[in-house]
PDB file of C-alpha atoms in Angstrom:
ATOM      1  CA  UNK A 247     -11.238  -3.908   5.599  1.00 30.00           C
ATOM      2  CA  UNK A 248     -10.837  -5.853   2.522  1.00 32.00           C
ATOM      3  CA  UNK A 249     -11.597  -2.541   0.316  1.00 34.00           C
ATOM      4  CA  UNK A 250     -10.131   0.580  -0.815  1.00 42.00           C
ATOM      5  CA  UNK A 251      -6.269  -0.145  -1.848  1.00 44.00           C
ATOM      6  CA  UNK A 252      -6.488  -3.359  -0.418  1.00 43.00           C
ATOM      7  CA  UNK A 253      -9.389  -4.239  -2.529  1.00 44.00           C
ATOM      8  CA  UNK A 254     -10.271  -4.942  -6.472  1.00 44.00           C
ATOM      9  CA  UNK A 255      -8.223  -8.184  -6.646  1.00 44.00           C
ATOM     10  CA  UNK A 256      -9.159 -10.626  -9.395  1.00 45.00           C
ATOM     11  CA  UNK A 257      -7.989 -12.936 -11.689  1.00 42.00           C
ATOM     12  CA  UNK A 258      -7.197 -10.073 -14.391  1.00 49.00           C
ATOM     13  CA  UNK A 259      -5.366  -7.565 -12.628  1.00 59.00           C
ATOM     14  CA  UNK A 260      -5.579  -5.500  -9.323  1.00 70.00           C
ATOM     15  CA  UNK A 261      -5.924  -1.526  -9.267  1.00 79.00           C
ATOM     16  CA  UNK A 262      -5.755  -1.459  -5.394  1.00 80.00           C
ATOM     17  CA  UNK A 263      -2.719  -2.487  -3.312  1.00 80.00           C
ATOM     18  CA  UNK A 264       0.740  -4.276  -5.686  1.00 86.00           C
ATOM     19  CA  UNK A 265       2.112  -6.179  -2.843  1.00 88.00           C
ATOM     20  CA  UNK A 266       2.911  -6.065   1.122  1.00 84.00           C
ATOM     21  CA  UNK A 267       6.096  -7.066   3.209  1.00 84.00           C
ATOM     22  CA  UNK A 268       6.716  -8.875   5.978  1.00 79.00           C
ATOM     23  CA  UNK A 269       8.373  -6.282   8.068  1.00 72.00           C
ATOM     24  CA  UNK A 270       9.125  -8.136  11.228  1.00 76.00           C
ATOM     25  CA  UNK A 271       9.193 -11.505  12.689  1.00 84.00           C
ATOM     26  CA  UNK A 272       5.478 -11.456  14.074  1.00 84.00           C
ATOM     27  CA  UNK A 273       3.979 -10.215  10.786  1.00 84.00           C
ATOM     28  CA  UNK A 274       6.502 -13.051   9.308  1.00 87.00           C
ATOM     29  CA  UNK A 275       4.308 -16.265  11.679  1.00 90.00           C
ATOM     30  CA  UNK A 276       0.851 -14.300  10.599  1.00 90.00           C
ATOM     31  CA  UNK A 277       1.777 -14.457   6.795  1.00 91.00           C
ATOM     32  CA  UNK A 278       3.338 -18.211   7.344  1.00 91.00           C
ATOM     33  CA  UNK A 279      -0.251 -19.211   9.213  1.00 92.00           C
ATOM     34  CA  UNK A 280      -2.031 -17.672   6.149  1.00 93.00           C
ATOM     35  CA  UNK A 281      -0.145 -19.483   3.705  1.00 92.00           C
ATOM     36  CA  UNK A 282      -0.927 -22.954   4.690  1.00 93.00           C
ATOM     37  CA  UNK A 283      -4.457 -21.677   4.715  1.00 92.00           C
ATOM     38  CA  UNK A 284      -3.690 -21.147   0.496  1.00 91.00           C
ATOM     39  CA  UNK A 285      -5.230 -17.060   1.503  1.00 91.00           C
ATOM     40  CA  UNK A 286      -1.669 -15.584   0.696  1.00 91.00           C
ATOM     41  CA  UNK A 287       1.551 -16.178  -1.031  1.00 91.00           C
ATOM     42  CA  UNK A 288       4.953 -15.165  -1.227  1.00 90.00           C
ATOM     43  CA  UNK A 289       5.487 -13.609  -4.743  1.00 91.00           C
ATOM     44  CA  UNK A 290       8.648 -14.391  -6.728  1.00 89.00           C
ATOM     45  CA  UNK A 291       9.804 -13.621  -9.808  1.00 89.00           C
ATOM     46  CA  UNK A 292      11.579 -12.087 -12.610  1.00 90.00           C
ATOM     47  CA  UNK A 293      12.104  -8.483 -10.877  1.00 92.00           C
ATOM     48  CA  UNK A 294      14.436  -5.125 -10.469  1.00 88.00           C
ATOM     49  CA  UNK A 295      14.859  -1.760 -11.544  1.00 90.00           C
ATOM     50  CA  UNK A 296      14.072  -0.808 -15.188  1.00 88.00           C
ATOM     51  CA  UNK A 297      15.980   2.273 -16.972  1.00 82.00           C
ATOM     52  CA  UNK A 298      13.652   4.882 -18.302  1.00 74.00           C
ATOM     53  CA  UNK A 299      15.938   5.709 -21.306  1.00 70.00           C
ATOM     54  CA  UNK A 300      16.880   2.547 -23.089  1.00 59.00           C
ATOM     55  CA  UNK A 301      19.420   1.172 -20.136  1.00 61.00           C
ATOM     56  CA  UNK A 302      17.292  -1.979 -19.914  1.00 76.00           C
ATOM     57  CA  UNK A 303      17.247  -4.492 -16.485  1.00 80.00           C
ATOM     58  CA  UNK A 304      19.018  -4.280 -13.943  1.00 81.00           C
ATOM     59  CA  UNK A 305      18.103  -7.911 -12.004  1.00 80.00           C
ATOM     60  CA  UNK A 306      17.124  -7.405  -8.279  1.00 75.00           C
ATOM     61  CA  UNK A 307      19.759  -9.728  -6.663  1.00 72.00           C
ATOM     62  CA  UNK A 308      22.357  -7.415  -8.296  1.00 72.00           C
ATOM     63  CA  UNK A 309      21.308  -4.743  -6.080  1.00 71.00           C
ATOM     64  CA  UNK A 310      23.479  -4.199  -2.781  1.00 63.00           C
ATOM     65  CA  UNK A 311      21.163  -3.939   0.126  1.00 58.00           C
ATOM     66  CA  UNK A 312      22.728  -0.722   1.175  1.00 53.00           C
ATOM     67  CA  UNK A 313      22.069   1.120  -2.600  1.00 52.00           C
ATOM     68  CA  UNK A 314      18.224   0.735  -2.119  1.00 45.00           C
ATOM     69  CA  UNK A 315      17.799   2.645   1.013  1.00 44.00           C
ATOM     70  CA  UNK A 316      15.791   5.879  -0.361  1.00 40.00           C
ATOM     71  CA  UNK A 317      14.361   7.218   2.527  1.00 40.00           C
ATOM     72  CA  UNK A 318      12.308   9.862   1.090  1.00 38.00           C
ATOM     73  CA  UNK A 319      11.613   8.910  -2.332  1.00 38.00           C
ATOM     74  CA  UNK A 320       9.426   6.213  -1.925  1.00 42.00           C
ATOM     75  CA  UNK A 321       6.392   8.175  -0.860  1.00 44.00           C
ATOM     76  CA  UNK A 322       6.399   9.571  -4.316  1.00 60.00           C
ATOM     77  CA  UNK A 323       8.649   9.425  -7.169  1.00 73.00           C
ATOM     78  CA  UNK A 324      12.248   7.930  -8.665  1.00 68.00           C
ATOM     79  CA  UNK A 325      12.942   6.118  -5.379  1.00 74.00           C
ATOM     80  CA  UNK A 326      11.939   1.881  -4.887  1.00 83.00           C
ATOM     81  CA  UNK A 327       8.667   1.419  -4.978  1.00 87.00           C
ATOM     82  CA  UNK A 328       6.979   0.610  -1.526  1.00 84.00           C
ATOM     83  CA  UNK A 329      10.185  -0.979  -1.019  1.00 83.00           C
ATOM     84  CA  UNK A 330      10.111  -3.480  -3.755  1.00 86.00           C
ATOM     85  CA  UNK A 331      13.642  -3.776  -4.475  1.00 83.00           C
ATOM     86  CA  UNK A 332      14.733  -3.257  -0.634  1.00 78.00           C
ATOM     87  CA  UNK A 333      13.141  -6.363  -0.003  1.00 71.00           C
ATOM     88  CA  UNK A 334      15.183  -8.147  -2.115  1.00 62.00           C
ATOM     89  CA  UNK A 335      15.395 -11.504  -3.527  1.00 57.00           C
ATOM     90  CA  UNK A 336      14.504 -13.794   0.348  1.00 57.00           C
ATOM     91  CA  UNK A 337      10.493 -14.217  -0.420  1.00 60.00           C
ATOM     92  CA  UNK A 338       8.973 -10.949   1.147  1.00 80.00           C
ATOM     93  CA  UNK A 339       7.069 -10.021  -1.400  1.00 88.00           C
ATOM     94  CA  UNK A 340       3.259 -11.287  -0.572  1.00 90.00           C
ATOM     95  CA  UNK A 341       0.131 -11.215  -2.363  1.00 89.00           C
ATOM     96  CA  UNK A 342      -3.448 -12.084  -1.196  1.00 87.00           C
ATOM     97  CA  UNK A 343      -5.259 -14.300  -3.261  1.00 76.00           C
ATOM     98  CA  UNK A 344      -8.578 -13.111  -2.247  1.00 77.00           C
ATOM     99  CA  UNK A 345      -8.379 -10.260  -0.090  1.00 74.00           C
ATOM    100  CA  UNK A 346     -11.783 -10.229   1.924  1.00 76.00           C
ATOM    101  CA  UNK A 347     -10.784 -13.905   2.592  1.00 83.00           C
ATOM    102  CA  UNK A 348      -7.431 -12.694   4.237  1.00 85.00           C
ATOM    103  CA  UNK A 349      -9.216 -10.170   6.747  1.00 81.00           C
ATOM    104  CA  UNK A 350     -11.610 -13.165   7.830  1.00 84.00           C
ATOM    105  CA  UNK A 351      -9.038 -15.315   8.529  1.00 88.00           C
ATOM    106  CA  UNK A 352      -7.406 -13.085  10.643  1.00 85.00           C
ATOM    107  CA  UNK A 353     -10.462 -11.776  12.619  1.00 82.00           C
ATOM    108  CA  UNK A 354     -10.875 -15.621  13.495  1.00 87.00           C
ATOM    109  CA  UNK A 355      -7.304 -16.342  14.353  1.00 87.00           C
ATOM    110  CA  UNK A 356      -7.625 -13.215  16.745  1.00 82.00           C
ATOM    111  CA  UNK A 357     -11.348 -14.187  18.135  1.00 82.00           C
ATOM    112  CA  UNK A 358     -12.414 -10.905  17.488  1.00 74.00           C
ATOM    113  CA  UNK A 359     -16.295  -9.737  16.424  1.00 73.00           C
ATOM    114  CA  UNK A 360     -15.107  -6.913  14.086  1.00 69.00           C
ATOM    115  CA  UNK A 361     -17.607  -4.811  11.734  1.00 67.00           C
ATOM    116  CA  UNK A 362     -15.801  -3.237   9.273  1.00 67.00           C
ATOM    117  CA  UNK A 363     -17.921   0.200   7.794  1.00 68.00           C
ATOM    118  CA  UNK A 364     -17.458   3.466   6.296  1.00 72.00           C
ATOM    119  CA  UNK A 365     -16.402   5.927   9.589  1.00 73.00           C
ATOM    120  CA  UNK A 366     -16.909   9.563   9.093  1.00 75.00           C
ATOM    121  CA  UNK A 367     -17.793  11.055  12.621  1.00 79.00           C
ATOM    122  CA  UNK A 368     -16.150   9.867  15.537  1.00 84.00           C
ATOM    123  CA  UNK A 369     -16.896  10.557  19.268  1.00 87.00           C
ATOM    124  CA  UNK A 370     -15.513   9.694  22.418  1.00 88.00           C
ATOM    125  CA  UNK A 371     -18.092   8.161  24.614  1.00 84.00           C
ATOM    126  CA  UNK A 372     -16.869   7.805  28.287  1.00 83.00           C
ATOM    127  CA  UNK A 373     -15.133   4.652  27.767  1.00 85.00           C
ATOM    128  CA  UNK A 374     -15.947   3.764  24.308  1.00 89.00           C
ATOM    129  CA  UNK A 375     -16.450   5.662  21.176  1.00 90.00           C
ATOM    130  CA  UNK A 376     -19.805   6.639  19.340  1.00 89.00           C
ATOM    131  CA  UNK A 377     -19.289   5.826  15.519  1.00 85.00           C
ATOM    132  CA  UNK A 378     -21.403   7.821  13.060  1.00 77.00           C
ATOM    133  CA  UNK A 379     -23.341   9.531  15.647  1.00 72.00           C
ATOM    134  CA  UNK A 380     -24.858   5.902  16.372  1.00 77.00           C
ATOM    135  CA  UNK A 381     -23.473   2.749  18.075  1.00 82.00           C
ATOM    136  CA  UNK A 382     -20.684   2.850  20.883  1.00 86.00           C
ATOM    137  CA  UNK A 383     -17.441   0.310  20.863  1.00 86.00           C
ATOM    138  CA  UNK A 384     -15.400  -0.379  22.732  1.00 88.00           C
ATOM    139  CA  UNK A 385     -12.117  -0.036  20.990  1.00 88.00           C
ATOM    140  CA  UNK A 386     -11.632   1.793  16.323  1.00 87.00           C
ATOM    141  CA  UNK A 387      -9.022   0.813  14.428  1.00 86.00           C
ATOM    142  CA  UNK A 388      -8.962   3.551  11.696  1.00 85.00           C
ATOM    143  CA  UNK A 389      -7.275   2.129   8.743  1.00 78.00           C
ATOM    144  CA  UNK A 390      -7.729   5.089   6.120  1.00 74.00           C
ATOM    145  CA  UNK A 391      -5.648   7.075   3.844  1.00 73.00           C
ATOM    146  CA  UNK A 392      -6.914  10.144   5.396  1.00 76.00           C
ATOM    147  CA  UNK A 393      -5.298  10.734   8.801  1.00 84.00           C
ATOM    148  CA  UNK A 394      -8.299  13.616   9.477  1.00 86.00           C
ATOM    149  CA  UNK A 395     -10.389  11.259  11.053  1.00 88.00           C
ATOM    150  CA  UNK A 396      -7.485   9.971  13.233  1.00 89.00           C
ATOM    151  CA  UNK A 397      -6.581  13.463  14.022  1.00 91.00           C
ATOM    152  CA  UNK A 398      -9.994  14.157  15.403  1.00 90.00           C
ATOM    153  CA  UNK A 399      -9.893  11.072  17.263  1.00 90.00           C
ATOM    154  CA  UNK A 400      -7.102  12.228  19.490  1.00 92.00           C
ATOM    155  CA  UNK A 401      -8.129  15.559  19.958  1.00 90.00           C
ATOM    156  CA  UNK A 402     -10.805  14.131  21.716  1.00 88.00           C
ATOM    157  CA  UNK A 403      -8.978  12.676  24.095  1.00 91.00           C
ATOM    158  CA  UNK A 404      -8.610  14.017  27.671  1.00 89.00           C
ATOM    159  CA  UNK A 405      -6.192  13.036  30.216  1.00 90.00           C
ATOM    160  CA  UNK A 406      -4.844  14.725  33.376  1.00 91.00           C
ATOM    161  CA  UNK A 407      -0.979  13.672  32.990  1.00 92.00           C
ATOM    162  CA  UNK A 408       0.666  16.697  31.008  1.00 93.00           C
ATOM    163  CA  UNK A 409       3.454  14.284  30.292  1.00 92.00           C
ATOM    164  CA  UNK A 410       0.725  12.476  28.447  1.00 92.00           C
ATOM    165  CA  UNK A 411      -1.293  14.952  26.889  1.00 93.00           C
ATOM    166  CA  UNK A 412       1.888  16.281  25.512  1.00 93.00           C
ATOM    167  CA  UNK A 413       2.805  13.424  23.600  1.00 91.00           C
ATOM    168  CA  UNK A 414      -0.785  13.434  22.162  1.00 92.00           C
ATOM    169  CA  UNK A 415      -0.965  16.721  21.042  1.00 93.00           C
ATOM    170  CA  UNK A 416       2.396  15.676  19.071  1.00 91.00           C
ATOM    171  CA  UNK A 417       0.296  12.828  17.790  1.00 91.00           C
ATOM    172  CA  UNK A 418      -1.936  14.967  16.925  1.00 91.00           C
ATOM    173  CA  UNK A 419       0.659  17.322  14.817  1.00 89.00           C
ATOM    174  CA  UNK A 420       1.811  14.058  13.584  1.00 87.00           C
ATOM    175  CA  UNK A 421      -1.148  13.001  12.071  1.00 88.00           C
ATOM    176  CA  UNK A 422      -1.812  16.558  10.061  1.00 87.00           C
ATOM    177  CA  UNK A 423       1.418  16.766   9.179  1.00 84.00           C
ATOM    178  CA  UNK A 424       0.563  13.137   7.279  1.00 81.00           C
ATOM    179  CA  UNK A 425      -2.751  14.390   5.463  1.00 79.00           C
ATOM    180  CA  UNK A 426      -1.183  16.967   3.869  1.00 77.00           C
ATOM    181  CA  UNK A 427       1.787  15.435   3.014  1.00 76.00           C
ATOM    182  CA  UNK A 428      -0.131  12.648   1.108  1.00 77.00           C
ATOM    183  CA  UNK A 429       0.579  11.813  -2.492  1.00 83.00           C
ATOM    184  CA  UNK A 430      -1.529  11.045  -5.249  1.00 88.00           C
ATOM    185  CA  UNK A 431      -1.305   8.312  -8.432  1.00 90.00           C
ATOM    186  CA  UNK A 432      -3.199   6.711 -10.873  1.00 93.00           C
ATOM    187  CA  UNK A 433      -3.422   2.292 -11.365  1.00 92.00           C
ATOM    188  CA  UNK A 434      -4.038   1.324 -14.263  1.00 94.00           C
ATOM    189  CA  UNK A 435      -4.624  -2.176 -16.227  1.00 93.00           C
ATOM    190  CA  UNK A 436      -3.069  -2.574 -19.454  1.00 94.00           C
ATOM    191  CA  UNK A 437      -2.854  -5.010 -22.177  1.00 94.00           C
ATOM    192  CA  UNK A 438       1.127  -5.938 -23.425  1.00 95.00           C
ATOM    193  CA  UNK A 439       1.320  -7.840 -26.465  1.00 94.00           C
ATOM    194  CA  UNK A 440       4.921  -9.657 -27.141  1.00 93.00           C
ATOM    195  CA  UNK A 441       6.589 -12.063 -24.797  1.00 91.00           C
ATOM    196  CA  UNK A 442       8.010 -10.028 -22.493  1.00 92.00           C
ATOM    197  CA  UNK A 443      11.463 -11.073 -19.832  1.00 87.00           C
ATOM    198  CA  UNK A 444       9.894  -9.810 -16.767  1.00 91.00           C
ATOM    199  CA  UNK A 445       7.731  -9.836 -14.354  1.00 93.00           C
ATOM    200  CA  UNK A 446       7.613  -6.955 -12.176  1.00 93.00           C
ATOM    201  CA  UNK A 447      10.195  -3.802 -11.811  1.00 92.00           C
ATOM    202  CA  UNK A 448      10.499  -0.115 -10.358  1.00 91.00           C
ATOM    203  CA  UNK A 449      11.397   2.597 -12.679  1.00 91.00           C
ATOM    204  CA  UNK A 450      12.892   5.130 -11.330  1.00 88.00           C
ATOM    205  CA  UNK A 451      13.326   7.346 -13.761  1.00 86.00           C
ATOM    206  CA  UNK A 452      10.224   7.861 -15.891  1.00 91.00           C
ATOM    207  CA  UNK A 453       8.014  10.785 -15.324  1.00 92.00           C
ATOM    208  CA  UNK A 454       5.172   8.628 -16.386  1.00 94.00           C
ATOM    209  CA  UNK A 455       5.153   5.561 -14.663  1.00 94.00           C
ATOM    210  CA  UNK A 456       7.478   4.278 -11.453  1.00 93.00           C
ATOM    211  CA  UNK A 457       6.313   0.825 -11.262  1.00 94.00           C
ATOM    212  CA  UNK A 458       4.829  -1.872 -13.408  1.00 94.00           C
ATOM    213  CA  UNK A 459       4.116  -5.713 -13.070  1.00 94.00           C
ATOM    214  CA  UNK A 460       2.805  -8.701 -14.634  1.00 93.00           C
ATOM    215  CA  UNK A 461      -0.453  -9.970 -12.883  1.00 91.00           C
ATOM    216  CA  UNK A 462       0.034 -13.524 -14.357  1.00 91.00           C
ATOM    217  CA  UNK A 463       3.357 -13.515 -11.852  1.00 92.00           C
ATOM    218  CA  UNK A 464       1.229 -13.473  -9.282  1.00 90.00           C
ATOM    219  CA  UNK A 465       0.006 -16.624  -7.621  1.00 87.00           C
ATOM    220  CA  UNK A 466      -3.298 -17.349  -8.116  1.00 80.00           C
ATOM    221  CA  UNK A 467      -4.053 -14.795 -10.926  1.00 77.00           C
ATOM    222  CA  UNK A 468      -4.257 -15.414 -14.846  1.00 69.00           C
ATOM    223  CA  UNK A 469      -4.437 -13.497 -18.264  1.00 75.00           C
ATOM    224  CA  UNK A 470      -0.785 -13.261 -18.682  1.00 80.00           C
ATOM    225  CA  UNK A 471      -1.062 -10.503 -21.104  1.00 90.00           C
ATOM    226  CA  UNK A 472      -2.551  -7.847 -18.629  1.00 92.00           C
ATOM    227  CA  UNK A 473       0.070  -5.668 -16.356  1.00 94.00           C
ATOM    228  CA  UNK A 474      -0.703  -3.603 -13.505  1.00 93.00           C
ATOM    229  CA  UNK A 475       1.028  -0.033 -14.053  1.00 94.00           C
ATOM    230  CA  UNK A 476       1.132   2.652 -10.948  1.00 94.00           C
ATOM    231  CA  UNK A 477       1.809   6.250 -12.262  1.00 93.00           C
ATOM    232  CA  UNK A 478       3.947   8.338 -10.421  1.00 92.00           C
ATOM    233  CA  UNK A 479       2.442  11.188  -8.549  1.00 90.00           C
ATOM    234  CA  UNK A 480       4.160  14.164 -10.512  1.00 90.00           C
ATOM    235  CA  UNK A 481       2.130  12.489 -13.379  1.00 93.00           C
ATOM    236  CA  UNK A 482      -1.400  11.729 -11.133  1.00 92.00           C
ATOM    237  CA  UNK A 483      -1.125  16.006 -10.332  1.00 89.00           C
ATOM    238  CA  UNK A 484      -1.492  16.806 -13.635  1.00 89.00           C
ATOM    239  CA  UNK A 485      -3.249  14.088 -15.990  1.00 89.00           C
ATOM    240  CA  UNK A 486      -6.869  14.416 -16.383  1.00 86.00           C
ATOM    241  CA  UNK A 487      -8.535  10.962 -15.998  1.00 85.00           C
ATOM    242  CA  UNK A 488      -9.820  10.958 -19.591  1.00 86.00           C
ATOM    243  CA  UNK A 489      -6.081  10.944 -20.568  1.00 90.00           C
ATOM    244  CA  UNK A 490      -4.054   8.913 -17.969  1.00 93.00           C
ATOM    245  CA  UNK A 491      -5.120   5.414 -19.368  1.00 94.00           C
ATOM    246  CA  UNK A 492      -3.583   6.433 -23.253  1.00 94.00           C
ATOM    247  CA  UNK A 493      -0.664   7.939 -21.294  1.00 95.00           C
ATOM    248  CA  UNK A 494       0.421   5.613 -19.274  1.00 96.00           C
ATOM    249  CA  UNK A 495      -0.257   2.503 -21.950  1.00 95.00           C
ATOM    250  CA  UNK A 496       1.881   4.381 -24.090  1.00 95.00           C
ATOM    251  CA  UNK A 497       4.713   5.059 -21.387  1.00 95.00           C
ATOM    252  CA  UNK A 498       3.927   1.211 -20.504  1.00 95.00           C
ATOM    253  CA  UNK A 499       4.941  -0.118 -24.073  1.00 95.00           C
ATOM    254  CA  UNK A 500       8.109   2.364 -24.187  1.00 93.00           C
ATOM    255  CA  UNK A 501       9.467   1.040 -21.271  1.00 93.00           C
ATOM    256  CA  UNK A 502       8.961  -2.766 -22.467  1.00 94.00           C
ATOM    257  CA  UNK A 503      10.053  -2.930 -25.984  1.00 92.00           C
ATOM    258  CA  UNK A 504      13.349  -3.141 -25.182  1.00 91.00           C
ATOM    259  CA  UNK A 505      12.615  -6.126 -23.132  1.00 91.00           C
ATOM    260  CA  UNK A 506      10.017  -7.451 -25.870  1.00 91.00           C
ATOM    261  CA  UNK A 507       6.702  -5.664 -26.347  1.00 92.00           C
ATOM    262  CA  UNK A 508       5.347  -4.895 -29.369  1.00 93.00           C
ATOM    263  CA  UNK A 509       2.940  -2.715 -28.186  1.00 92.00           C
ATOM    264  CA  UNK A 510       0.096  -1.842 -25.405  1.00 94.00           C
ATOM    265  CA  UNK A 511      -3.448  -0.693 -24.955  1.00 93.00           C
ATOM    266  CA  UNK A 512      -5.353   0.065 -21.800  1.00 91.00           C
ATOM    267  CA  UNK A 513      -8.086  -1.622 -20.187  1.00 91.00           C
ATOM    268  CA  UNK A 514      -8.644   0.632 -16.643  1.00 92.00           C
ATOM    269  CA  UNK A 515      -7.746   3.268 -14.839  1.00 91.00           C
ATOM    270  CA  UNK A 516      -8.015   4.442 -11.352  1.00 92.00           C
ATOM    271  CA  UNK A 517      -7.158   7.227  -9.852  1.00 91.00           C
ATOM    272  CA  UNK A 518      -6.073   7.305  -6.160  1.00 88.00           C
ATOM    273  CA  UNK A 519      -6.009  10.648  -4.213  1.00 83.00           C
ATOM    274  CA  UNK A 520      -4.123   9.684  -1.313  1.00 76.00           C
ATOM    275  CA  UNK A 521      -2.284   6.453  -2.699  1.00 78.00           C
ATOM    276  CA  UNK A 522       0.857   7.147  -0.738  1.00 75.00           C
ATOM    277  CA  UNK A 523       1.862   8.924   2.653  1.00 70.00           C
ATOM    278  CA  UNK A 524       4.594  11.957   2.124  1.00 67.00           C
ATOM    279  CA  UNK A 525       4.920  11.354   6.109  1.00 68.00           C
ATOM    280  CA  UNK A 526       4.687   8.225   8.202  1.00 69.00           C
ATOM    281  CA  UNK A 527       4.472   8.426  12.169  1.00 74.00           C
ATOM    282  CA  UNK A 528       7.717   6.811  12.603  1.00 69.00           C
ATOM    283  CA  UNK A 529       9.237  10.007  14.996  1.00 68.00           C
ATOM    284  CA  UNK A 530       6.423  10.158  16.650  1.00 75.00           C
ATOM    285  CA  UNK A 531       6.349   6.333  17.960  1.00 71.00           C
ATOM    286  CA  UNK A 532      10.282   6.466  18.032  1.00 67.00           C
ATOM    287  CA  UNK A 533       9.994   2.764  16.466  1.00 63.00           C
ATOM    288  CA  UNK A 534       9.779   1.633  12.858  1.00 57.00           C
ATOM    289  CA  UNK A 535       6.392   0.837  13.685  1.00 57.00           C
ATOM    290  CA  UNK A 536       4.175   2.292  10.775  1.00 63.00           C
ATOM    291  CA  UNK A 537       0.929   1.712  12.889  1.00 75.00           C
ATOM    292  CA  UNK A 538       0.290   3.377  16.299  1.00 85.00           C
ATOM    293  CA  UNK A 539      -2.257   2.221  19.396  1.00 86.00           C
ATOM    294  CA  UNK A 540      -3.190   3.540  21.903  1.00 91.00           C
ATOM    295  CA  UNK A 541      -4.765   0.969  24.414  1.00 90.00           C
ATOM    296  CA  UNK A 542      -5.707   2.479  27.417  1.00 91.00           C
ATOM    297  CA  UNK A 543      -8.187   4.385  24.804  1.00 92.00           C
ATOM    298  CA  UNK A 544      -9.602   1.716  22.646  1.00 91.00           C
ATOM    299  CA  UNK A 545      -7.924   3.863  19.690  1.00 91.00           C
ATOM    300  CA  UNK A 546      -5.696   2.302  16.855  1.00 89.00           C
ATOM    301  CA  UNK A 547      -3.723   4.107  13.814  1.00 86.00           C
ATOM    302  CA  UNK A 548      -3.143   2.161  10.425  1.00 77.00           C
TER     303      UNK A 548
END
């Protein structure tokens, strides 16, 4: 669905979603097909890891591979961000240029009639499901930050293979182990005056702010003044939202001056309750998989 994080993109800046990866090779061919349709676009830039106290830039390509590998830190705080630097410098960095456009495209490539909507009851219906109490499908992808709804889902599956109802009742532990393991943070747009030697970085050692980046890096957007800023989620606990925007502007133009900023001010804040996943269902699929579907019920896990 072409809302939520993966939503809010325009030509000033974008509160929702920074960036995805092209994780494997089939992912790879979809983003390839999508970028000779001009819908997405590998971002490239001036990027790496920013010191919190004064140590200035340290350029991505100077990173060895095997120093980025933070296993549990990116979920929340002082790891690499989503995996920015991991990806390193070979063009896996994407951005959409219009998001809604993106989920179109791919609907069409996959000859699919999809309706995307708001999902907050969920029934199994012999072989379909009942959404909202209303209309039956056959097949739900549930892509949501909250893994309730998936949760739900499976429990309402019934099978007569223990082998098989085993491994979804482990799903199902899976999937509340997820909700409550989710993490929160706060976007926010902000205004950098100076000219400014970068484009994008994690930081992993602010309390205040773990990643920042220049929208005007991006392809396709402008206002090269305006940065996108994600808190980190020690910070999102405890800042109220009439005090994150000042807060995190102020961090923003901290971290910069060394690089050449001159000062800050923010334009918008939004605060994201679930932003990141403290669990994925990685052990669960025994793959590096971060989706899960189950076929022979219609049922899909984003």
């Amino acid at each position: 669905a072409a809302s939520g994080r993966f939503g809010g993109a325009s030509a000033r800046s974008d509160l929702g979603a920074q960036f995805f990866r092209a994780s494997n090779d089939q992912f790879r061919a979809l983003l390839d097909e999508l970028a000779r349709q001009k819908l997405v676009a590998r971002w490239r830039g001036a990027f790496g890891v920013l010191g919190s106290k004064g140590g200035g830039l340290l350029p991505r390509g100077a990173i060895p591979s095997n120093q980025t590998e933070t296993p549990a830190a990116p979920a929340r705080d002082g790891g690499d961000f989503c995996g920015f630097v991991e990806a390193g410098d070979g063009g896996d960095l994407w951005v959409a240029r219009d998001n809604a456009a993106v989920c179109a495209a791919i609907r069409a490539m996959a000859d699919v009639d999809v309706e995307i909507r708001r999902v907050d009851a969920l029934k199994r219906d012999g072989g379909g499901w009942t959404v909202g109490g209303a209309e039956t499908f056959d097949a739900v992808i549930l892509a949501t930050h909250d893994p309730g709804l998936a949760s739900r889902a499976v429990g309402e599956l019934e099978v007569a293979d223990a082998g098989v109802a085993a491994r979804l009742a482990d799903l199902k532990m899976a999937l509340d182990a997820a909700r409550e393991a989710r993490a929160p943070l706060f976007s926010a747009a902000v205004t950098v005056q100076g000219d400014v030697k970068l484009d994008a970085a994690t930081v992993p050692g602010s309390p205040i702010v773990q990643f920042l980046a220049r929208e005007a890096s991006k392809p396709g957007r402008g206002d090269a003044a305006t940065w996108t800023v994600a808190s980190t989620s020690t910070f999102a606990d405890r800042a109220g939202d009439d005090d994150a925007l000042d807060a995190l502007a102020e961090e923003t133009a901290r971290l910069l001056a060394p690089l050449g900023a001159i000062g800050a001010e923010g334009v918008a804040a939004k605060r994201w309750g679930a932003a990141l996943p403290g669990a994925t269902l990685e052990a669960w699929s025994r793959t590096e998989e971060r989706a899960v579907v189950l076929e022979p019920f219609g049922l899909g896990v984003a």
